[in-house]
Coordinates of C-alpha atoms in Angstrom, one line a residue:
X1 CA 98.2 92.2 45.7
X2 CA 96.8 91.0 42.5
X3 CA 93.0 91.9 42.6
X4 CA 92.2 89.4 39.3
X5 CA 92.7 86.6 42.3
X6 CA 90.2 87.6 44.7
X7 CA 87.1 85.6 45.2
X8 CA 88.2 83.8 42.4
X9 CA 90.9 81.6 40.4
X10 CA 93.8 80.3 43.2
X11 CA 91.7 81.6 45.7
X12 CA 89.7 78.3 45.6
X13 CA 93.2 76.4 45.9
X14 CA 93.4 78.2 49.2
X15 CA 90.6 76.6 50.9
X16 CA 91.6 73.4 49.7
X17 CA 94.8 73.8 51.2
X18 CA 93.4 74.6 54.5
X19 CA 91.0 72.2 54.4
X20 CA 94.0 69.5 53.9
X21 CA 95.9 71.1 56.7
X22 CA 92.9 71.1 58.9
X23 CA 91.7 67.3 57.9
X24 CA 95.6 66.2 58.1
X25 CA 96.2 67.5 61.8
X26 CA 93.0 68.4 63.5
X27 CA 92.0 64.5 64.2
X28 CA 94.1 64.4 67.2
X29 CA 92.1 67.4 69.8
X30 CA 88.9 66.4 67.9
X31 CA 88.8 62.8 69.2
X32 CA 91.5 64.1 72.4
X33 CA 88.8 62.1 74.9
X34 CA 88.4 58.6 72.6
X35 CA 92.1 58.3 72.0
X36 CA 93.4 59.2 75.7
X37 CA 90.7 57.3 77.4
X38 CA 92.5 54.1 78.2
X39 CA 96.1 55.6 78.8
X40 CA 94.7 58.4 81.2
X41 CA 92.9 55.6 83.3
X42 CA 95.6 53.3 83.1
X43 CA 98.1 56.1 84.3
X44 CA 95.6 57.1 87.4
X45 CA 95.2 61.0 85.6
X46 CA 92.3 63.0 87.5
X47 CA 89.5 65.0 85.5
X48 CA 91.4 68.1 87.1
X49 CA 94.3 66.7 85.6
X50 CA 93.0 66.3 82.3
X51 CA 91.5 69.7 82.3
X52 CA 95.1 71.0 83.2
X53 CA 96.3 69.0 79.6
X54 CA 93.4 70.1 78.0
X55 CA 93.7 73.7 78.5
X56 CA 97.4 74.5 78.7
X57 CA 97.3 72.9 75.0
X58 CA 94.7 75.8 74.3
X59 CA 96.8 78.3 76.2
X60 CA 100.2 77.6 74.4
X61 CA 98.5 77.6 71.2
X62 CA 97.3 80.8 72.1
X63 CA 99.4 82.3 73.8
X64 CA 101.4 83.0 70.1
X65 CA 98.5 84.9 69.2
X66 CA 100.3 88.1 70.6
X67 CA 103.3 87.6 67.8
X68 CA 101.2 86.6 65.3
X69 CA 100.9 90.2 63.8
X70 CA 104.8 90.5 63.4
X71 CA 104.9 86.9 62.9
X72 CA 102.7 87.4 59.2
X73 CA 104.4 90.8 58.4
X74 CA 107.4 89.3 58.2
X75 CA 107.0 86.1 56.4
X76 CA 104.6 84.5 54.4
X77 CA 101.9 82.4 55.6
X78 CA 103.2 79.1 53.3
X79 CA 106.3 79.6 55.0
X80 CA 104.6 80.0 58.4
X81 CA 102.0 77.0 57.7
X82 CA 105.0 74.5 56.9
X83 CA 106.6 75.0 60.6
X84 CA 103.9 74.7 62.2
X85 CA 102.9 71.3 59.9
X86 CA 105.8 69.8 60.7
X87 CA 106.3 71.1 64.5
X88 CA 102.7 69.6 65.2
X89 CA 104.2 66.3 63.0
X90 CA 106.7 65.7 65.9
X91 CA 104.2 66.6 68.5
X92 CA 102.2 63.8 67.5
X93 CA 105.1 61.4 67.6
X94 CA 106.4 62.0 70.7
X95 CA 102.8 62.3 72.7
X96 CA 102.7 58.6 71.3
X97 CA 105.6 57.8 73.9
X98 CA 104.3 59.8 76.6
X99 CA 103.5 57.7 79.7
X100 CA 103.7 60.2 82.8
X101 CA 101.6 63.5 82.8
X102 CA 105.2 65.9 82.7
X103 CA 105.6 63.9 79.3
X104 CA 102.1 64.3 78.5
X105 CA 102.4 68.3 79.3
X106 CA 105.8 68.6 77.2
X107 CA 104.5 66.8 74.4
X108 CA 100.9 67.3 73.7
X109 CA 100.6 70.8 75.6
X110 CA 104.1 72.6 73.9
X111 CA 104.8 71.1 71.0
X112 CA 101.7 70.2 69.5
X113 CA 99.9 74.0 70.9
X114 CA 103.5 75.9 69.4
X115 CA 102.2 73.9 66.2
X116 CA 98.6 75.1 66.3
X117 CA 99.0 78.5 67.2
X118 CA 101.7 79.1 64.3
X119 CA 99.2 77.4 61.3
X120 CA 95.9 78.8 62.8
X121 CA 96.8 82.8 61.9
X122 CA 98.4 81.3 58.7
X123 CA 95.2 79.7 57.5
X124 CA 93.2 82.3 58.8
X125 CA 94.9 85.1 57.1
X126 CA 95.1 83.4 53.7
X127 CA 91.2 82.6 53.4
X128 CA 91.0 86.7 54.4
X129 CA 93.2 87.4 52.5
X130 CA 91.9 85.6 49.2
X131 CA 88.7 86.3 49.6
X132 CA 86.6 89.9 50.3
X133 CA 82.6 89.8 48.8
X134 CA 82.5 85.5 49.3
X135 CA 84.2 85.5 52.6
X136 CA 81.4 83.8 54.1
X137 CA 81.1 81.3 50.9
X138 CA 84.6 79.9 51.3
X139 CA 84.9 79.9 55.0
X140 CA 81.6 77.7 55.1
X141 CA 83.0 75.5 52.5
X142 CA 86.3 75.1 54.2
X143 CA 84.4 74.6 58.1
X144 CA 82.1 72.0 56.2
X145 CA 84.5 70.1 54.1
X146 CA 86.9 69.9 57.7
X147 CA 84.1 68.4 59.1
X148 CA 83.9 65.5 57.0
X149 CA 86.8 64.3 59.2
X150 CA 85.0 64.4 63.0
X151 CA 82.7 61.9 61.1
X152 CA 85.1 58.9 60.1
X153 CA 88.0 59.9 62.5
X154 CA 85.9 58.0 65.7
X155 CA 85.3 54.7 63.6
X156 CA 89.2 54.9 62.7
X157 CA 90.6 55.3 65.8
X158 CA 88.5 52.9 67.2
X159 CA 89.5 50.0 64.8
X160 CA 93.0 51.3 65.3
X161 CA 92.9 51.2 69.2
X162 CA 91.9 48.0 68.8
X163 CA 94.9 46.7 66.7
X164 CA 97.8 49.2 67.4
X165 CA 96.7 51.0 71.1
X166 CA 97.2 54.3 72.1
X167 CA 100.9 54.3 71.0
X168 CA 100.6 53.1 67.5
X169 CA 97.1 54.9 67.0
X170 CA 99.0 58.1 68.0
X171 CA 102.2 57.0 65.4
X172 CA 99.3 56.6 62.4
X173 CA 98.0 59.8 63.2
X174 CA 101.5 61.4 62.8
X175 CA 101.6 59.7 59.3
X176 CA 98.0 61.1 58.4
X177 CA 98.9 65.0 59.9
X178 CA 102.1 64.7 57.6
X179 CA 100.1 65.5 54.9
X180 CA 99.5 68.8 55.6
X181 CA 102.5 69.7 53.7
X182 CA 100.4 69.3 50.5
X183 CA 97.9 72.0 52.0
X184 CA 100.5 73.9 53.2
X185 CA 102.0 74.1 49.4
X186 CA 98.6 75.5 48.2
X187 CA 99.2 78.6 50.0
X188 CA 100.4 80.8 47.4
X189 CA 101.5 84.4 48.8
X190 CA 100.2 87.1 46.3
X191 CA 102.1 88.0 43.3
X192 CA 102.2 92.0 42.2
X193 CA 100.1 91.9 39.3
X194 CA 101.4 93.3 36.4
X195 CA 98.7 95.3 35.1
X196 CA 100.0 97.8 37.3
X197 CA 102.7 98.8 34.9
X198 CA 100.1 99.3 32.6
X199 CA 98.4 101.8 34.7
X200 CA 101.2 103.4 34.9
X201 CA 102.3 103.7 31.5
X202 CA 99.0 106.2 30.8
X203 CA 101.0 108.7 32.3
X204 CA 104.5 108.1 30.4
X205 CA 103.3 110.7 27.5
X206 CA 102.6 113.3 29.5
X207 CA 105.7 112.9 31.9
X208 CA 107.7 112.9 28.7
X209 CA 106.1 116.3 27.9
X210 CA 106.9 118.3 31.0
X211 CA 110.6 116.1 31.7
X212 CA 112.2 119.5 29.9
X213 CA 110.5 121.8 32.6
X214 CA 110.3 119.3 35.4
X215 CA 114.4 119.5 34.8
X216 CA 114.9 123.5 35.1
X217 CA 111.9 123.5 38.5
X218 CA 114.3 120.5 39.9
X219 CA 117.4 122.4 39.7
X220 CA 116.2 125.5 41.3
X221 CA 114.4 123.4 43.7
X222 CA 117.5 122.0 44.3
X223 CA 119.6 124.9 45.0
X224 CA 117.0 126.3 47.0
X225 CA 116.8 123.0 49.4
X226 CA 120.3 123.7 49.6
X227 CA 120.1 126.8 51.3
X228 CA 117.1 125.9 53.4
X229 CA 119.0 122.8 54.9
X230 CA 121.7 125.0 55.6
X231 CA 119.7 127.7 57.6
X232 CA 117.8 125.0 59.1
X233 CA 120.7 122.7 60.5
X234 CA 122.3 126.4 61.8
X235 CA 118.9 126.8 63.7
X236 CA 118.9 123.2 64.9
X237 CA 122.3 123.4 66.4
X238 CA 122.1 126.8 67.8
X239 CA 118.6 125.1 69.7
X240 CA 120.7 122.4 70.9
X241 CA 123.1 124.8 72.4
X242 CA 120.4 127.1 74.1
X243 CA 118.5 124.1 74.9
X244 CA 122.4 122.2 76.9
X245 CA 123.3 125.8 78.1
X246 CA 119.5 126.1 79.8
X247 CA 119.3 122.3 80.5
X248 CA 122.1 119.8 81.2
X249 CA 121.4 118.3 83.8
X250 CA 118.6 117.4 82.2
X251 CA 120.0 116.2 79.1
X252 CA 120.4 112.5 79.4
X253 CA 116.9 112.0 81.3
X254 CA 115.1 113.9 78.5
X255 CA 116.7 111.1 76.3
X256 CA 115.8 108.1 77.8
X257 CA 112.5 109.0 78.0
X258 CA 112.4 109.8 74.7
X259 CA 114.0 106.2 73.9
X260 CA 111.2 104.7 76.5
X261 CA 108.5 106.5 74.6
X262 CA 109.5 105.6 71.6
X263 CA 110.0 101.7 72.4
X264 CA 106.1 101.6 73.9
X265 CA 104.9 102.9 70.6
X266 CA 106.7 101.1 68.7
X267 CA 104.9 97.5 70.7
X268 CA 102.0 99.2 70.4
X269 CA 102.1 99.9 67.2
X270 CA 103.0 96.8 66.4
X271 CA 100.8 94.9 68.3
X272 CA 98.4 97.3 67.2
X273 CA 96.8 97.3 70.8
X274 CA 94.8 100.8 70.8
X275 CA 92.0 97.8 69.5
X276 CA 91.6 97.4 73.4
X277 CA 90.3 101.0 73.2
X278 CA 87.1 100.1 71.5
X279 CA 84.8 98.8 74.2
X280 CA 82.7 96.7 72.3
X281 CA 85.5 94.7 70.4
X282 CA 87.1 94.1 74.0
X283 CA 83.3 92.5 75.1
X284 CA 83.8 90.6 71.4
X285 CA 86.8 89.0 72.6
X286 CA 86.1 88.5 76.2
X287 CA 82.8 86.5 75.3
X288 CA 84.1 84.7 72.9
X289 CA 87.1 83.8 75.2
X290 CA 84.8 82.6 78.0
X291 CA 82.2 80.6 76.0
X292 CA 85.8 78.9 73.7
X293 CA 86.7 77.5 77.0
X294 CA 83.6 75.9 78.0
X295 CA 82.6 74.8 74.5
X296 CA 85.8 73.2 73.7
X297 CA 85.9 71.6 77.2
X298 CA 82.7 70.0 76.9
X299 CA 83.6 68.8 73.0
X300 CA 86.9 67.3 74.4
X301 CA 85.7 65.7 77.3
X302 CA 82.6 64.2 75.5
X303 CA 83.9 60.4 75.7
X304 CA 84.5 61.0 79.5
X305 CA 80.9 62.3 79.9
X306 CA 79.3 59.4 78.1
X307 CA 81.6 56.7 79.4
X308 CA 80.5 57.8 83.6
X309 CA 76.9 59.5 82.8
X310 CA 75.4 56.3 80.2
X311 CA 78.1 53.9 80.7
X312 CA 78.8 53.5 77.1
X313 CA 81.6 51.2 75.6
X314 CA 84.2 52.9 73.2
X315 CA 82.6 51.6 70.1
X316 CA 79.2 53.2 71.1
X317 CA 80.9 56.4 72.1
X318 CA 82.7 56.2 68.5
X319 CA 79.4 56.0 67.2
X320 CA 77.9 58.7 69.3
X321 CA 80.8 61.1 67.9
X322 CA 80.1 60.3 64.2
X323 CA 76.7 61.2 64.5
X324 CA 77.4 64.4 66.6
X325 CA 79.7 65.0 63.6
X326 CA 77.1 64.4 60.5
X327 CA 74.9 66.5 62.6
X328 CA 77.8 69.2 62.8
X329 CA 77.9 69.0 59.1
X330 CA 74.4 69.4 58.4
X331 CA 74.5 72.2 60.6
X332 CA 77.3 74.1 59.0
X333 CA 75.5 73.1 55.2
X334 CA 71.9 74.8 56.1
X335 CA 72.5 77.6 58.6
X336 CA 74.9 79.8 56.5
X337 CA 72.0 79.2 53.7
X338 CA 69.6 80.2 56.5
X339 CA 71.8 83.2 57.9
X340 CA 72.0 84.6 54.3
X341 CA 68.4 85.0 53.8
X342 CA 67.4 86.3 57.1
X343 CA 69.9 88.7 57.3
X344 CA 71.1 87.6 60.7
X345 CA 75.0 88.6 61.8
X346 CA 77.4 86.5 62.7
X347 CA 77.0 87.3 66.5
X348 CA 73.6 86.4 66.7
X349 CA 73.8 83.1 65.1
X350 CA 77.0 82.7 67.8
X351 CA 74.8 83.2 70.2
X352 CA 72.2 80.8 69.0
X353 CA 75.3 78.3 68.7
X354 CA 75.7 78.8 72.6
X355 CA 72.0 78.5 73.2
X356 CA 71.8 75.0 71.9
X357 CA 75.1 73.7 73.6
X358 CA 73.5 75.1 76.6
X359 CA 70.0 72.8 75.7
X360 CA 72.1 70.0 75.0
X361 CA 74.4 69.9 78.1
X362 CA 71.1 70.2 80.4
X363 CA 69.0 67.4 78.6
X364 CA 72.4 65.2 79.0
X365 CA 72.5 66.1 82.8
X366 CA 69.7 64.9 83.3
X367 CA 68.5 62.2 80.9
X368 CA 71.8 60.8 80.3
X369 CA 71.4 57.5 81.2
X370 CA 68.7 56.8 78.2
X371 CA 70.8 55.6 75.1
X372 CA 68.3 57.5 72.9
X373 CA 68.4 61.1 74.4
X374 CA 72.2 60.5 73.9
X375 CA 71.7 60.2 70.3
X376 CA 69.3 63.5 70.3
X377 CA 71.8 65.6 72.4
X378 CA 74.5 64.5 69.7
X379 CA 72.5 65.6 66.9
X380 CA 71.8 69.3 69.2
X381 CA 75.2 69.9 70.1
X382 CA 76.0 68.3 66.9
X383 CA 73.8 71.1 65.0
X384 CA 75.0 74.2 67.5
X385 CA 78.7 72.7 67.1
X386 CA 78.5 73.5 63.4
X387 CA 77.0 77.0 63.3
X388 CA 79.4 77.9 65.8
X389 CA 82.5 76.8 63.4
X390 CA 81.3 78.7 60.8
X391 CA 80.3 82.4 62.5
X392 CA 83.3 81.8 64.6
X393 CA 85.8 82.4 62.3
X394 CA 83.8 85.7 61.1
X395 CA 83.1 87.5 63.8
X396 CA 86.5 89.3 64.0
X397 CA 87.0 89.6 60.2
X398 CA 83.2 91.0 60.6
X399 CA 84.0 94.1 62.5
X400 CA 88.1 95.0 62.5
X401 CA 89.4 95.9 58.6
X402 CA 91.7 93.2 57.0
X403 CA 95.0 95.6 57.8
X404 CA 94.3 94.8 61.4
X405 CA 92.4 91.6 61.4
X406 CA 96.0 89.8 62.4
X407 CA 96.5 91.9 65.1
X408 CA 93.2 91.7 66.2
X409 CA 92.9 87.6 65.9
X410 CA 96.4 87.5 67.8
X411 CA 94.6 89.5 70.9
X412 CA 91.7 87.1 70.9
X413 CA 94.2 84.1 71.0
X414 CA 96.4 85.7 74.0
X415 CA 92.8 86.6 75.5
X416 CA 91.9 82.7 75.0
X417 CA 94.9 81.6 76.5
X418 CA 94.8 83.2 78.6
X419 CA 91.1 82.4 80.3
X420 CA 92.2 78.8 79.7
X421 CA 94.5 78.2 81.7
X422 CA 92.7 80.2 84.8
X423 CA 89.3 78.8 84.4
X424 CA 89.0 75.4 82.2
X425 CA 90.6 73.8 84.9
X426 CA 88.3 75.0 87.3
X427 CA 85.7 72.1 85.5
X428 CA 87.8 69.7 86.4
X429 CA 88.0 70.5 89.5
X430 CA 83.8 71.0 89.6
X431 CA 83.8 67.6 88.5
X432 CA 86.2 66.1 91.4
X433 CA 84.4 67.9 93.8
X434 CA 81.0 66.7 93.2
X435 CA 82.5 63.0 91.9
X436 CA 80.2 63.7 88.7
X437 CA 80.0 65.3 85.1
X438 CA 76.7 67.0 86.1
X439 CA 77.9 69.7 87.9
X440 CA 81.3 70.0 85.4
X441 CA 78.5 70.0 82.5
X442 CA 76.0 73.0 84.1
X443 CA 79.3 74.8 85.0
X444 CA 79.9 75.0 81.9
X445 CA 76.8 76.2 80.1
X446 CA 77.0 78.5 82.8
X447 CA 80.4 80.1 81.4
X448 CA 78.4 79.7 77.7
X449 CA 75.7 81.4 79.2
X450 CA 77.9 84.6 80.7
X451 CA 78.8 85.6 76.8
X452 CA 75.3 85.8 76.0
X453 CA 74.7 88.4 78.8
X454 CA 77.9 90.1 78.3
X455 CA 77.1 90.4 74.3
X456 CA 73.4 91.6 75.3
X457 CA 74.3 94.3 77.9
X458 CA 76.9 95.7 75.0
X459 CA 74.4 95.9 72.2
X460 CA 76.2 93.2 70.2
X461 CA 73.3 90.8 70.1
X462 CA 70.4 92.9 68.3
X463 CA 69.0 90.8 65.6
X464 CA 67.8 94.1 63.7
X465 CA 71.7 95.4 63.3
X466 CA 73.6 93.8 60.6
X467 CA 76.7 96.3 60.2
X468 CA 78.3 97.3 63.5
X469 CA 81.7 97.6 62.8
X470 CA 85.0 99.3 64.3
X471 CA 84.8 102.5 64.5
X472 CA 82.2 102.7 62.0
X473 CA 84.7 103.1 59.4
X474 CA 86.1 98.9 58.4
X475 CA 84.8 99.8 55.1
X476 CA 87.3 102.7 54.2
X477 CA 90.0 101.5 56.1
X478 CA 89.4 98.4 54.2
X479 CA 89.6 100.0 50.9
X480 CA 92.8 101.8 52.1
X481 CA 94.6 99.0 52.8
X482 CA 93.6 97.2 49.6
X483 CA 95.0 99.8 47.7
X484 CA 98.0 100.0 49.4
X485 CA 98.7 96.5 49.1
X486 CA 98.1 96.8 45.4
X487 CA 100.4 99.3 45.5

């Protein structure tokens, strides 16, 4: 790893690039509700049904969370980002085709989730990886500048609903998430830097002075290794016969389980999964699994919501969006600012994040019908929408060390797939029950509220602590890794 490029230089490349990836392909789940609206009425789809679509997207996405680890060790995250570009390309262009819900769940839910959960740990890993004392810097300006898109994305689809439909809408969109590619070219893998040799060189003179005795101590060394592994390997076998003369029946089962043991350490090792041993990073992921669900329900079904609860037209719900996105905007511009002179972590402002989604849902509940409070509970949820994207994304990097940060983000996807699929459904279902969005809307806050309570029971929301971390050791396992990745 070349330390001249951290927080600095091609760094800043880096969160351009992921902010084109995320501006080229995100449009389509960001405005899910406005651009399925018509096609999911005019195909008779259920709010259970759409739930189902909603959340088995999420689910597949992150269910590749788990191989995500391996995935990143193994190739590069350009390499990784361009598949997943181009899978979510074709995604895109075959949902636009979709007219039954199996096509719909093949389509949108597979290929477009296989898409998102391969670029997501790309991204993620190259901003981490680029970045160490201005983390927070770059990941605000990469949320912020992604954000731009929520706010023209509505107006767009609108006018192209209008002139193209759903199918040609969904075919532009392709075009548009094609252009990830170039963001997906800005993610440079590290180059060994070359100073390195020059370190290295300090020590050539006095290697060159003791080569002559280094010579005569490896010799002897040599011989006497000689003998050793000799008197060793006699010792070894003569074990091995004691151990078959004693044991043989033995023999076989004694090596299976070896072979068993072996294979479990190696996944775990892996997969780096003793991180479910630390109790307060398994409450980490489980709240933020729980409170993802309900949050991104609610910001998905948001043209649904307004449509039945203040019988809005899909121009007025475009415009509703766009400001809900300016306000999301605003939001992730002044709170980091905010955050960085109070002192407040990442969880707490999380958990503020929740709090006002939680305001927002219950003033929309219940004052829904007024065209006004609509435009206040965009600019709340609007505001809480923001801070959320930008301590999000931090709270893992926050408390694991960068060597295990993949392994750790890959948990919390499988964990968020996995909650999903059992319980974003269940809003749906909430909502076809009751034949109304108010009791799918304080379900939800209610699953928003359980992470706050789960978070405050585990000391993980205590405004006065600022640097909980694994173990209480991220920063020296952090400097470990660095070096060895210099190395």
């Amino acid at each position: 790893m070349a330390r001249s490029a951290i927080d600095r230089g091609w760094a800043w490349a880096i969160v351009v690039g992921v902010t084109v990836i995320n501006l080229a392909v995100l449009p389509v789940q960001q405005c899910f509700g406005l651009i399925f609206t018509e096609r999911f009425t005019s195909l008779g789809i259920t709010a259970t049904q759409t739930s189902l679509i909603l959340h088995l997207n999420g689910t597949i996405t992150c269910s590749l969370g788990l191989i995500s680890g391996p995935m990143m060790k193994r190739f590069a995250f350009r390499q990784v980002a361009y598949f997943g570009c181009l899978t979510i390309v074709l995604g895109i262009s075959a949902t636009a085709f979709a007219v039954s819900l199996p096509m719909l769940i093949i389509t949108y839910c597979v290929i477009i989730g296989i898409g998102q959960g391969i670029i997501y740990p790309a991204t993620t890993l190259a901003l981490n990886t680029y970045f160490r004392k201005k983390r927070n810097v770059a990941m605000g300006f990469s949320v912020t500048l992604t954000g731009l898109g929520p706010i023209l994305m509505p107006l767009l689809i609108d006018v192209l609903l209008e002139n193209f439909a759903t199918t040609g809408t969904l075919l532009i969109l392709a075009g548009i998430a094609l252009h990830s590619l170039v963001g997906a070219s800005l993610l440079r893998p590290f180059e060994k830097e070359k100073e390195i040799v020059l370190v290295d060189k300090t020590t050539d003179i006095s290697k060159e002075e003791n080569s002559c005795a280094d010579n005569r101590d490896n010799e002897a060394n040599v011989e006497n290794n000689a003998v050793r592994s000799r008197l060793s390997s006699e010792e070894i076998a003569e074990d091995e016969r004691q151990l078959n003369h004693h044991r043989p029946e033995n023999k076989e089962t004694i090596v299976k389980e070896s072979r068993q043991t072996s294979y479990l350490r190696k996944i775990i090792a892996n997969m780096d999964l003793d991180l479910l041993r630390d109790n307060r990073y398994v409450a980490i992921v489980l709240g933020m699994s729980v409170s993802l669900v309900a949050e991104t329900n609610f910001n998905a079904t948001i043209p649904f919501v307004l449509v039945e609860l203040a019988n809005l037209e899909r121009t007025s719900v475009a415009t509703v969006m766009s400001i809900q996105a300016a306000a999301d905007i605003t939001g992730r511009l002044c709170v980091p600012l905010l955050a960085q002179k109070t002192g407040w972590t990442c969880r707490n402002l999380y958990v503020i994040s929740l709090l006002g989604s939680i305001l927002g849902r219950t003033i929309l509940s219940t004052w829904g019908d007024t065209y006004v409070i609509v435009i206040g509970v965009a600019l709340i949820v609007g505001l809480a929408k923001g801070t959320k994207a930008v301590f999000q994304a931090l709270i893992i990097p926050d408390y694991v060390p960068l060597g295990r940060l993949p392994a750790a983000s890959g948990i919390l996807m499988v964990c968020n797939g996995i909650l999903s699929i059992s319980v974003g459904p269940i809003i749906g279902l909430v909502h076809d029950a009751t034949n109304s969005y108010v009791g799918a809307l304080y379900f939800t806050s209610f699953l928003s509220l359980s992470c706050v309570f789960l978070w405050s029971i585990s000391g993980l929301w205590t405004p006065g602590r600022n640097t909980l971390k694994l173990n209480q050791q991220n920063s020296s396992e952090e400097q470990e890794n660095t070096r060895e990745n210099i190395d």
